[in-house]
Coordinates of C-alpha atoms in Angstrom, one line a residue:
M1 CA 0.0 0.0 0.0
S2 CA 1.4 3.4 -0.9
K3 CA 2.3 5.9 1.8
K4 CA -0.3 8.6 2.5
R5 CA 0.9 12.2 2.3
K6 CA 0.1 14.7 5.0
W7 CA -1.2 18.3 4.7
D8 CA 1.1 21.2 5.4
D9 CA -0.4 24.7 6.2
D10 CA 2.3 26.2 3.9
Y11 CA 0.3 24.8 0.9
V12 CA -2.3 27.6 1.3
R13 CA 0.1 29.9 -0.6
Y14 CA -1.1 28.0 -3.8
W15 CA -4.7 28.6 -2.8
F16 CA -5.3 25.1 -1.7
T17 CA -7.1 23.8 1.4
C18 CA -7.3 20.3 2.9
S19 CA -10.3 18.0 2.2
T20 CA -10.4 15.1 4.6
E21 CA -12.2 11.9 3.7
L22 CA -14.2 9.7 6.1
D23 CA -11.2 7.3 6.3
G24 CA -8.8 10.1 7.3
T25 CA -7.2 10.4 3.8
Q26 CA -6.2 14.1 3.1
R27 CA -6.7 15.5 -0.4
P28 CA -5.8 19.0 -1.7
Q29 CA -8.8 21.1 -2.9
C30 CA -8.3 24.2 -4.9
V31 CA -10.2 27.2 -3.3
L32 CA -10.4 29.0 -6.6
C33 CA -12.0 26.2 -8.8
N34 CA -13.0 23.6 -6.2
S35 CA -11.1 20.9 -7.9
I36 CA -10.1 18.0 -5.6
F37 CA -6.9 16.1 -6.3
S38 CA -5.7 12.7 -5.0
N39 CA -3.5 12.3 -2.0
A40 CA -0.6 11.5 -4.3
D41 CA -0.8 15.2 -5.5
L42 CA -0.4 16.5 -2.0
R43 CA 3.1 18.0 -2.7
P44 CA 4.2 21.6 -3.6
S45 CA 5.3 20.8 -7.2
K46 CA 1.8 19.5 -8.2
L47 CA 0.0 22.3 -6.4
S48 CA 2.1 25.1 -7.8
D49 CA 1.8 23.6 -11.3
H50 CA -2.0 23.7 -11.1
F51 CA -1.9 27.2 -9.6
N52 CA 0.4 28.6 -12.3
R53 CA -1.4 26.9 -15.2
Q54 CA -5.0 27.4 -14.2
H55 CA -5.0 30.6 -12.2
G56 CA -2.1 32.8 -13.4
G57 CA 0.3 32.1 -10.5
V58 CA -0.5 35.2 -8.4
G59 CA 0.8 33.7 -5.1
G60 CA 2.0 35.0 -1.8
H61 CA -0.9 34.2 0.4
D62 CA -0.5 32.7 3.8
L63 CA -2.7 30.9 6.2
N64 CA -4.0 34.0 8.0
S65 CA -4.9 35.8 4.8
L66 CA -6.8 32.8 3.6
K67 CA -8.7 32.5 6.9
R68 CA -9.8 36.2 6.6
M69 CA -11.6 35.4 3.3
P70 CA -15.5 35.3 3.4
A71 CA -16.7 31.9 4.4
R72 CA -18.2 29.9 1.6
S73 CA -20.5 28.2 4.0
D74 CA -22.5 31.5 4.5
E75 CA -23.1 31.7 0.7
S76 CA -24.0 28.0 0.7
E77 CA -26.5 28.2 3.6
T78 CA -28.2 31.3 2.0
L79 CA -28.7 29.4 -1.3
K80 CA -30.0 26.4 0.5
A81 CA -32.6 28.5 2.2
F82 CA -33.9 29.5 -1.2
G83 CA -33.9 25.9 -2.4
V84 CA -30.9 26.5 -4.7
A85 CA -27.7 24.4 -4.5
S86 CA -24.4 26.3 -4.2
H87 CA -21.7 25.8 -6.8
E88 CA -19.7 23.6 -4.5
D89 CA -22.8 21.6 -3.5
A90 CA -23.6 21.1 -7.2
L91 CA -20.1 19.8 -8.0
L92 CA -20.2 17.3 -5.1
Q93 CA -23.7 16.1 -6.0
A94 CA -22.7 15.6 -9.6
S95 CA -19.6 13.6 -8.5
Y96 CA -21.6 11.4 -6.1
Q97 CA -24.4 10.8 -8.6
F98 CA -21.9 9.7 -11.2
A99 CA -20.1 7.4 -8.8
Y100 CA -23.5 5.9 -7.9
L101 CA -24.4 5.2 -11.5
C102 CA -20.8 3.8 -12.1
A103 CA -21.3 1.3 -9.3
K104 CA -24.9 0.4 -10.3
E105 CA -23.7 -0.4 -13.9
K106 CA -20.7 -2.3 -12.4
N107 CA -18.2 -0.2 -14.4
P108 CA -14.5 0.3 -13.4
H109 CA -13.8 3.5 -11.6
T110 CA -11.4 4.8 -14.2
I111 CA -14.2 5.1 -16.8
A112 CA -15.0 8.5 -15.5
E113 CA -11.6 10.3 -16.1
K114 CA -10.7 8.1 -19.1
L115 CA -13.9 8.2 -21.1
V116 CA -17.0 9.9 -19.6
K117 CA -15.5 13.2 -18.5
P118 CA -13.5 13.7 -21.8
C119 CA -16.6 13.0 -23.8
A120 CA -18.7 15.3 -21.6
L121 CA -16.2 18.1 -22.1
E122 CA -16.1 17.7 -25.8
I123 CA -19.9 17.7 -26.0
A124 CA -20.2 20.7 -23.8
Q125 CA -17.6 22.6 -25.9
I126 CA -19.5 21.8 -29.1
V127 CA -23.1 22.2 -27.9
L128 CA -23.0 24.6 -25.0
G129 CA -19.8 26.6 -25.4
P130 CA -16.6 27.1 -23.4
D131 CA -18.3 28.4 -20.2
A132 CA -20.2 25.2 -19.8
Q133 CA -17.1 23.2 -20.5
K134 CA -15.2 25.1 -17.7
K135 CA -18.0 24.2 -15.2
L136 CA -17.9 20.6 -16.1
Q137 CA -14.2 20.6 -15.8
Q138 CA -14.5 21.3 -12.1
V139 CA -16.5 18.2 -11.4
P140 CA -14.1 15.8 -9.5
L141 CA -14.2 12.4 -11.2
S142 CA -10.8 10.9 -10.8
D143 CA -10.3 7.2 -10.0
D144 CA -9.5 7.9 -6.3
V145 CA -12.5 10.3 -6.0
I146 CA -14.9 7.8 -7.5
H147 CA -13.5 5.1 -5.2
S148 CA -14.0 7.2 -2.1
R149 CA -17.5 8.3 -3.1
I150 CA -18.5 4.6 -3.5
D151 CA -17.0 3.8 -0.1
E152 CA -18.9 6.6 1.6
M153 CA -22.2 5.6 -0.1
S154 CA -21.7 2.0 0.8
Q155 CA -21.2 2.9 4.5
D156 CA -24.3 5.0 4.4
I157 CA -26.4 2.2 2.9
L158 CA -25.0 -0.3 5.4
Q159 CA -25.8 2.1 8.3
Q160 CA -29.4 2.4 7.0
V161 CA -29.8 -1.4 6.8
L162 CA -28.4 -1.9 10.3
E163 CA -30.7 0.7 11.7
D164 CA -33.7 -1.0 10.1
I165 CA -32.5 -4.4 11.5
K166 CA -32.4 -3.0 15.0
A167 CA -35.8 -1.4 14.5
S168 CA -37.5 -4.5 13.1
P169 CA -40.3 -5.7 15.4
L170 CA -39.5 -9.4 14.6
K171 CA -36.3 -11.3 14.3
V172 CA -34.7 -11.1 10.9
G173 CA -34.2 -13.9 8.3
I174 CA -30.7 -14.5 6.8
Q175 CA -29.8 -16.0 3.5
L176 CA -26.2 -17.3 3.2
A177 CA -24.3 -18.8 0.4
E178 CA -20.6 -19.3 -0.6
T179 CA -18.9 -19.3 -4.0
T180 CA -15.4 -19.1 -5.4
D181 CA -14.3 -16.2 -7.6
M182 CA -11.8 -16.2 -10.5
D183 CA -8.9 -15.9 -8.1
D184 CA -10.0 -19.0 -6.3
C185 CA -11.0 -16.9 -3.3
S186 CA -14.0 -18.1 -1.4
Q187 CA -16.6 -15.4 -1.1
L188 CA -19.4 -15.5 1.5
M189 CA -22.5 -13.5 0.7
A190 CA -25.5 -12.7 2.9
F191 CA -28.9 -11.1 2.4
V192 CA -31.3 -10.1 5.2
R193 CA -35.1 -10.0 5.4
Y194 CA -36.8 -7.8 8.0
I195 CA -39.9 -5.7 8.6
K196 CA -39.9 -2.0 7.9
E197 CA -42.9 0.3 7.7
R198 CA -45.5 -2.5 7.5
E199 CA -43.7 -4.5 4.7
I200 CA -41.1 -7.2 4.5
V201 CA -37.9 -5.9 3.0
E202 CA -35.1 -8.0 1.5
E203 CA -31.7 -6.3 1.4
F204 CA -28.0 -7.1 0.8
L205 CA -26.0 -7.5 4.0
F206 CA -22.4 -8.3 3.1
C207 CA -20.0 -10.1 0.8
E208 CA -16.7 -11.0 2.5
P209 CA -13.8 -13.3 1.6
L210 CA -12.9 -16.3 3.6
Q211 CA -9.2 -15.7 4.0
L212 CA -7.7 -19.1 4.7
T213 CA -9.7 -22.3 5.1
M214 CA -13.4 -22.8 4.2
K215 CA -14.7 -24.9 7.0
G216 CA -18.0 -24.4 8.8
I217 CA -16.3 -22.8 11.8
D218 CA -14.6 -20.2 9.4
V219 CA -18.0 -19.4 7.9
F220 CA -19.5 -19.0 11.4
N221 CA -16.6 -16.8 12.6
L222 CA -17.0 -14.4 9.7
F223 CA -20.8 -14.4 10.1
R224 CA -20.6 -13.7 13.8
D225 CA -17.8 -11.1 13.5
F226 CA -19.9 -9.0 11.2
F227 CA -22.6 -8.7 13.8
L228 CA -20.1 -8.1 16.6
K229 CA -18.4 -5.4 14.6
H230 CA -21.6 -3.5 14.2
K231 CA -22.7 -4.1 17.8
I232 CA -25.7 -6.3 17.0
A233 CA -26.4 -9.5 18.9
L234 CA -26.8 -12.7 17.0
E235 CA -30.1 -13.2 18.8
V236 CA -31.6 -10.8 16.3
C237 CA -31.4 -13.6 13.7
G238 CA -34.6 -15.8 13.7
S239 CA -33.7 -18.0 10.7
V240 CA -30.8 -18.8 8.4
C241 CA -31.2 -20.3 4.9
T242 CA -28.0 -21.9 3.6
D243 CA -26.9 -23.6 0.4
G244 CA -23.6 -25.3 -0.3
A245 CA -21.4 -28.2 0.7
S246 CA -22.7 -30.2 3.7
S247 CA -19.4 -29.8 5.6
M248 CA -19.7 -26.0 5.3
L249 CA -23.3 -24.8 5.1
G250 CA -25.4 -28.0 5.2
E251 CA -28.1 -28.6 7.7
N252 CA -25.8 -30.9 9.8
S253 CA -22.6 -28.8 9.3
E254 CA -20.3 -27.3 11.9
F255 CA -21.6 -23.9 10.9
V256 CA -25.2 -24.9 11.8
A257 CA -24.0 -26.4 15.1
C258 CA -22.1 -23.2 16.0
V259 CA -25.1 -21.0 15.2
K260 CA -27.5 -23.1 17.2
K261 CA -25.1 -23.0 20.1
E262 CA -25.2 -19.2 20.1
V263 CA -28.9 -19.0 19.1
P264 CA -30.6 -22.2 20.3
H265 CA -34.1 -21.4 18.8
I266 CA -33.0 -20.3 15.4
V267 CA -34.7 -21.9 12.4
I268 CA -32.3 -23.5 9.8
T269 CA -33.6 -24.0 6.3
H270 CA -31.8 -25.4 3.2
C271 CA -32.3 -23.8 -0.3
L272 CA -35.2 -25.5 -2.2
L273 CA -33.9 -24.5 -5.6
N274 CA -31.7 -27.5 -6.1
P275 CA -33.9 -30.5 -6.7
H276 CA -31.6 -31.4 -9.7
E277 CA -29.0 -32.7 -7.2
L278 CA -31.6 -34.8 -5.5
V279 CA -32.8 -36.3 -8.7
T280 CA -29.2 -37.2 -9.7
K281 CA -28.6 -39.0 -6.4
T282 CA -31.7 -41.1 -6.9
L283 CA -31.0 -42.2 -10.5
P284 CA -30.8 -45.9 -11.2
A285 CA -27.5 -47.2 -12.6
K286 CA -28.5 -47.1 -16.3
L287 CA -29.9 -43.6 -16.1
R288 CA -26.8 -42.4 -14.2
D289 CA -24.6 -43.9 -16.9
A290 CA -26.5 -42.0 -19.5
L291 CA -26.1 -38.8 -17.7
F292 CA -22.3 -39.3 -17.3
T293 CA -22.1 -40.1 -21.0
V294 CA -23.6 -36.7 -21.8
V295 CA -21.1 -35.0 -19.5
R296 CA -18.2 -36.8 -21.2
V297 CA -19.5 -35.8 -24.7
I298 CA -19.7 -32.1 -23.6
N299 CA -16.3 -32.2 -22.1
F300 CA -14.9 -33.8 -25.3
I301 CA -16.3 -30.9 -27.4
K302 CA -16.0 -27.9 -25.1
G303 CA -13.0 -29.0 -23.1
R304 CA -10.6 -28.9 -26.0
A305 CA -10.3 -25.7 -28.1
P306 CA -9.6 -27.4 -31.5
N307 CA -12.7 -29.7 -31.0
H308 CA -14.8 -26.7 -30.1
R309 CA -13.8 -24.7 -33.2
L310 CA -14.3 -27.7 -35.4
F311 CA -17.7 -28.3 -33.8
Q312 CA -18.8 -24.7 -34.6
A313 CA -17.5 -25.0 -38.1
F314 CA -19.3 -28.3 -38.6
F315 CA -22.6 -26.8 -37.5
E316 CA -22.2 -23.7 -39.7
E317 CA -21.5 -26.0 -42.7
I318 CA -24.6 -28.0 -42.3
G319 CA -26.7 -25.0 -41.4
I320 CA -27.9 -25.9 -37.9
E321 CA -29.1 -23.3 -35.5
Y322 CA -27.2 -24.4 -32.4
S323 CA -23.5 -23.9 -32.7
V324 CA -22.5 -23.8 -29.0
L325 CA -23.2 -26.3 -26.3
L326 CA -23.9 -24.8 -22.9
F327 CA -21.6 -25.4 -19.9
H328 CA -23.9 -23.4 -17.7
T329 CA -26.2 -20.4 -17.6
E330 CA -26.3 -17.4 -15.4
R331 CA -28.8 -19.2 -13.2
R332 CA -26.7 -22.2 -12.3
W333 CA -29.6 -24.5 -11.2
L334 CA -31.1 -24.4 -14.7
S335 CA -28.0 -25.6 -16.4
R336 CA -28.4 -29.4 -16.5
G337 CA -31.9 -29.4 -17.9
Q338 CA -31.0 -27.0 -20.8
I339 CA -27.9 -29.1 -21.6
L340 CA -29.9 -32.3 -21.8
T341 CA -32.5 -30.7 -24.0
H342 CA -29.9 -29.3 -26.4
I343 CA -28.1 -32.6 -26.6
F344 CA -31.3 -34.5 -27.4
E345 CA -32.3 -31.9 -30.0
M346 CA -28.9 -32.0 -31.7
Y347 CA -28.4 -35.8 -31.2
E348 CA -27.9 -36.7 -34.9
E349 CA -25.5 -33.8 -35.6
I350 CA -23.4 -34.5 -32.5
N351 CA -23.3 -38.2 -33.4
Q352 CA -21.9 -37.3 -36.9
F353 CA -19.3 -35.0 -35.3
L354 CA -18.2 -37.8 -32.9
H355 CA -17.8 -40.2 -35.9
H356 CA -15.9 -37.5 -37.8
Q357 CA -13.5 -37.1 -34.9
S358 CA -13.2 -40.9 -34.4
S359 CA -14.1 -40.5 -30.7
N360 CA -14.3 -43.5 -28.5
L361 CA -17.6 -42.1 -27.1
V362 CA -19.4 -43.1 -30.3
D363 CA -20.4 -46.6 -29.3
G364 CA -22.1 -45.5 -26.1
F365 CA -23.7 -42.3 -27.6
E366 CA -25.4 -43.9 -30.6
N367 CA -26.8 -46.8 -28.6
K368 CA -30.6 -46.8 -28.9
E369 CA -31.0 -47.5 -25.1
F370 CA -28.9 -44.5 -24.3
K371 CA -31.0 -42.2 -26.5
I372 CA -34.2 -43.5 -24.8
H373 CA -32.6 -42.7 -21.4
L374 CA -31.5 -39.3 -22.6
A375 CA -35.0 -38.5 -23.7
Y376 CA -36.4 -39.3 -20.3
L377 CA -33.7 -37.3 -18.5
A378 CA -34.3 -34.3 -20.8
D379 CA -38.0 -34.5 -20.1
L380 CA -37.6 -34.9 -16.3
F381 CA -35.0 -32.1 -15.9
K382 CA -37.2 -29.8 -18.0
H383 CA -40.0 -30.4 -15.4
L384 CA -37.5 -29.6 -12.7
N385 CA -36.5 -26.4 -14.5
E386 CA -40.1 -25.2 -14.6
L387 CA -40.4 -26.0 -10.9
S388 CA -37.2 -24.0 -10.0
A389 CA -38.2 -21.1 -12.3
S390 CA -41.5 -20.8 -10.4
M391 CA -39.5 -20.3 -7.1
Q392 CA -37.1 -17.8 -8.6
R393 CA -38.4 -14.5 -7.3
T394 CA -38.0 -12.2 -4.4
G395 CA -40.3 -12.6 -1.4
M396 CA -40.5 -16.4 -1.7
N397 CA -41.2 -17.9 1.7
T398 CA -40.9 -21.5 2.9
V399 CA -44.7 -22.0 2.9
S400 CA -45.2 -21.0 -0.7
A401 CA -42.1 -22.9 -1.8
R402 CA -43.2 -26.0 0.0
E403 CA -46.7 -25.8 -1.7
K404 CA -45.0 -25.7 -5.1
L405 CA -42.8 -28.7 -4.2
S406 CA -45.8 -30.6 -2.9
A407 CA -47.8 -29.9 -6.0
F408 CA -44.9 -31.2 -8.1
V409 CA -44.6 -34.5 -6.0
R410 CA -48.3 -35.1 -6.2
K411 CA -48.0 -35.5 -9.9
F412 CA -45.8 -38.6 -9.5
P413 CA -48.7 -41.0 -8.8
F414 CA -50.5 -39.9 -12.0
W415 CA -47.3 -40.2 -14.0
L416 CA -46.7 -43.7 -12.6
K417 CA -50.2 -44.8 -13.5
R418 CA -49.8 -43.6 -17.1
I419 CA -46.4 -45.3 -17.4
E420 CA -47.9 -48.6 -16.3
K421 CA -50.3 -48.3 -19.2
R422 CA -47.3 -47.4 -21.5
N423 CA -48.6 -43.9 -21.8
F424 CA -45.7 -41.4 -21.9
T425 CA -47.7 -38.2 -22.4
N426 CA -45.9 -36.4 -19.6
F427 CA -42.5 -37.1 -21.2
P428 CA -42.9 -35.8 -24.8
F429 CA -39.2 -36.4 -25.9
L430 CA -39.5 -40.0 -24.6
E431 CA -42.9 -40.5 -26.3
E432 CA -41.5 -39.7 -29.7
M433 CA -38.6 -42.2 -29.1
I434 CA -40.6 -45.2 -28.0
V435 CA -41.5 -47.3 -31.1
S436 CA -41.9 -50.9 -29.7
D437 CA -43.5 -52.5 -26.6
K438 CA -40.1 -54.0 -25.6
E439 CA -38.5 -50.6 -25.4
A440 CA -41.5 -49.3 -23.4
V441 CA -41.3 -52.1 -20.9
C442 CA -37.6 -51.6 -20.3
I443 CA -37.7 -47.9 -19.7
A444 CA -41.0 -48.1 -17.8
A445 CA -39.3 -50.2 -15.1
D446 CA -36.5 -47.7 -14.7
I447 CA -38.8 -44.7 -14.6
T448 CA -41.1 -46.4 -12.0
L449 CA -38.2 -47.2 -9.7
H450 CA -36.8 -43.7 -10.1
L451 CA -40.0 -41.8 -9.4
Q452 CA -40.8 -43.9 -6.4
Q453 CA -37.4 -43.2 -4.8
L454 CA -37.6 -39.6 -5.8
S455 CA -41.0 -39.2 -4.1
S456 CA -39.7 -40.5 -0.8
F457 CA -36.6 -38.4 -1.0
F458 CA -38.6 -35.2 -1.7
H459 CA -40.8 -35.8 1.4
G460 CA -37.8 -36.3 3.7
Y461 CA -35.5 -33.7 2.3
F462 CA -37.8 -30.8 1.8
S463 CA -39.9 -30.9 4.9
V464 CA -39.5 -27.2 6.0
G465 CA -42.6 -25.1 5.5
D466 CA -45.2 -27.7 6.3
L467 CA -48.1 -26.4 8.3
D468 CA -50.2 -28.4 10.6
E469 CA -53.9 -28.1 10.2
A470 CA -54.3 -25.7 13.2
S471 CA -51.8 -23.2 11.7
K472 CA -53.3 -23.0 8.2
W473 CA -55.3 -19.9 9.2
I474 CA -52.1 -18.0 8.3
L475 CA -52.8 -18.7 4.6
D476 CA -56.4 -17.7 4.7
P477 CA -57.9 -16.6 8.0
F478 CA -61.3 -16.1 6.4
L479 CA -61.9 -19.5 4.9
F480 CA -60.2 -21.4 7.6
N481 CA -62.3 -23.7 9.7
L482 CA -62.0 -22.5 13.3
D483 CA -63.1 -26.0 14.6
F484 CA -59.5 -27.1 13.9
V485 CA -58.2 -24.6 16.5
D486 CA -58.3 -25.8 20.1
D487 CA -60.6 -23.8 22.4
G488 CA -57.7 -23.1 24.7
Y489 CA -55.8 -21.4 21.9
L490 CA -55.4 -17.8 23.1
M491 CA -55.6 -16.2 19.6
K492 CA -58.9 -17.9 18.6
N493 CA -60.8 -14.9 19.8
D494 CA -58.6 -12.6 17.7
L495 CA -59.2 -14.8 14.7
A496 CA -63.0 -14.6 15.1
E497 CA -62.8 -10.8 15.5
L498 CA -60.6 -10.5 12.4
R499 CA -63.0 -12.6 10.3
A500 CA -65.9 -10.3 11.2
S501 CA -64.2 -7.2 9.6
G502 CA -65.2 -6.5 6.0
Q503 CA -62.5 -3.9 5.7
I504 CA -59.8 -6.4 6.7
L505 CA -61.3 -8.9 4.2
M506 CA -60.8 -6.3 1.4
E507 CA -57.2 -5.8 2.5
F508 CA -56.6 -9.6 2.4
E509 CA -58.0 -9.8 -1.1
T510 CA -55.8 -7.0 -2.5
M511 CA -52.5 -7.4 -0.6
K512 CA -49.7 -10.0 -0.7
L513 CA -49.9 -12.4 2.2
E514 CA -46.8 -11.0 4.0
D515 CA -47.9 -7.4 3.5
F516 CA -51.4 -8.3 4.9
W517 CA -50.0 -9.7 8.1
C518 CA -47.6 -6.7 8.4
A519 CA -50.6 -4.4 8.2
Q520 CA -52.3 -6.2 11.1
F521 CA -49.5 -5.5 13.7
T522 CA -51.5 -2.6 15.2
A523 CA -54.9 -4.3 15.5
F524 CA -53.9 -7.9 16.0
P525 CA -50.2 -8.0 17.1
N526 CA -50.3 -11.6 18.3
L527 CA -51.7 -13.0 15.1
A528 CA -49.4 -10.9 13.0
K529 CA -46.3 -12.0 15.0
T530 CA -47.2 -15.7 14.8
A531 CA -47.9 -15.5 11.1
L532 CA -44.8 -13.5 10.2
E533 CA -42.5 -15.8 12.2
I534 CA -43.5 -18.6 9.8
L535 CA -43.4 -16.4 6.7
M536 CA -40.1 -14.6 7.5
P537 CA -37.5 -17.4 6.8
F538 CA -36.0 -17.5 3.3
A539 CA -36.9 -20.6 1.3
T540 CA -34.1 -20.2 -1.3
T541 CA -30.7 -18.6 -1.8
Y542 CA -32.0 -17.0 -5.0
L543 CA -30.7 -13.5 -4.0
C544 CA -27.2 -14.8 -3.4
E545 CA -27.2 -16.5 -6.8
L546 CA -28.1 -13.2 -8.4
G547 CA -25.3 -11.6 -6.3
F548 CA -22.8 -14.1 -7.5
S549 CA -23.8 -13.3 -11.1
S550 CA -23.0 -9.6 -10.3
L551 CA -19.7 -10.7 -8.7
L552 CA -18.5 -11.8 -12.2
H553 CA -18.6 -8.2 -13.4
F554 CA -16.5 -6.9 -10.5
K555 CA -13.9 -9.7 -10.2
T556 CA -12.2 -9.9 -13.6
K557 CA -8.7 -10.5 -14.8
S558 CA -8.1 -6.7 -15.0
R559 CA -9.6 -6.2 -11.5
S560 CA -8.4 -9.3 -9.7
C561 CA -6.9 -7.5 -6.7
F562 CA -10.0 -5.3 -6.4
N563 CA -11.8 -5.1 -3.0
M564 CA -15.4 -5.2 -4.2
S565 CA -17.4 -5.3 -1.0
D566 CA -18.4 -1.6 -1.1
D567 CA -19.0 -1.6 -4.9
I568 CA -21.2 -4.7 -4.8
R569 CA -23.3 -3.2 -1.9
V570 CA -24.0 -0.1 -3.9
A571 CA -24.6 -2.1 -7.1
I572 CA -27.2 -4.5 -5.8
S573 CA -28.7 -2.9 -2.7
K574 CA -32.2 -1.5 -3.0
T575 CA -31.5 1.2 -0.4
V576 CA -30.6 4.5 -1.9
P577 CA -27.8 6.5 -0.3
R578 CA -28.7 9.7 1.6
F579 CA -26.9 12.0 -0.8
S580 CA -27.8 15.2 1.0
D581 CA -26.5 13.9 4.4
I582 CA -23.3 12.6 2.8
I583 CA -22.6 15.9 1.0
E584 CA -23.4 18.0 4.1
Q585 CA -21.0 15.9 6.1
K586 CA -18.3 16.3 3.4
L587 CA -18.7 20.1 3.4
Q588 CA -18.5 20.2 7.2
L589 CA -15.2 18.3 7.1
Q590 CA -13.9 20.7 4.4
Q591 CA -14.8 23.7 6.5
K592 CA -13.2 22.3 9.6
S593 CA -9.9 21.9 7.6
L594 CA -9.8 25.6 6.7

């Protein structure tokens, strides 16, 4: 890290004052044109060069003469009183707004001084004239300035989120997932769900690297230290939804054990967006071999650059639409279903290519039994993709997710009955492949075995979100049969009173379920609290998956050493920085330095 330069009062002879950032970094600011320079420019040669070139070099001022000048703050406050921003306020606001857009669009910080500002100056010179160009020239947009602006906005956003967490009337829900970036650095990302102003809010919490090992205890220490650093007790967490390796973030992992030791009554849920892995684990031997054959074929084509180029050229020559096989998509849990569909649809062309390359995979790939198994897998994973896609949204709770999973599993008996009758309507790819009774009998046995195992695994693995009969009033308090509620249940009277209100019924019909119960906190606090404690936990790590996609824009080969925690917070957070407060604090620091 480069050494930080210190301010010297003698520098005022060049009409510069000291601007101090929130992190203590001192930057020189020209009093005449308000330009702010980097800490590296805090030396007489740089300051005198600017003073001589831009302002004619009329020097000789000392600290006392500069202090006797009229205070800019008086002019600023007068303009604010009339609703007009001072020149200095306008420059700062423009700088912060650009830094905000730069982070939102996930652009490098240097884009301002290398591209945007030069373009803006040229446009201003041509369209608006030299006076406008001079004004734009004063907007501070250097790399260091943009970096500091983003850091300040990130801290302001984080402060707002932490204040909201502390003010939430219920314990918050946490969504936690881990990934590895392009530098093989493990990144832990977390989102939080809490109640604010009668609605449930989902917000980015942090993205921090795991420095050394990636064990469950390391994840827990990082997670706990974040709350300790900001003086928030872990007891504020009511639930944690995890996804990842069982040794790190699984339901029986060391991380979960440590969390439950600190917060015994916390609810631990596992992401429901990964039924593909469960399906793979339950595949019979023949179907598993077919899936592995697909993987080997894709690796043969995509894993070797010459084969990939020849594959593309081959498809262009025969005029086929698909020229690239997918390794993965931006939504990782949809990858396998799309790959299987593409392989099945391009089966004949891929078979020709394997023959042309004399691959040893040809024998297994062109086997008729393999193609039948491939058709079934493509159909099944397509159904799973549709199930996952229905749960890919913000606000998904465990109850709604569990209902979707239950609806999916309830289709299995109908599928099994049709398969017994050699009816493959639910598997269109497979239906077009089956041409003989012998083929139908063979694949029907494998499908029956797989669906039976899959059904039992679904019931045991995805059990979170099940409601007993007496708690189903949460879903619809107006149609719920109160006879299912025990007479000793303290909130039965509240339920009866709520059902009698026509106005509340109208609210229920027009509002989302979570928002409806948030709105009942004043009139029926016990009912609202009980309902929201069930609806608050995350059902998926969907937000973390979206965050990991954004991570790819920040961590690239040209930005591999880049600390992105502040940038990614500004980029994906829904909370808007309090620009007026940040600018006011910045001006106060500048005035104190005079």
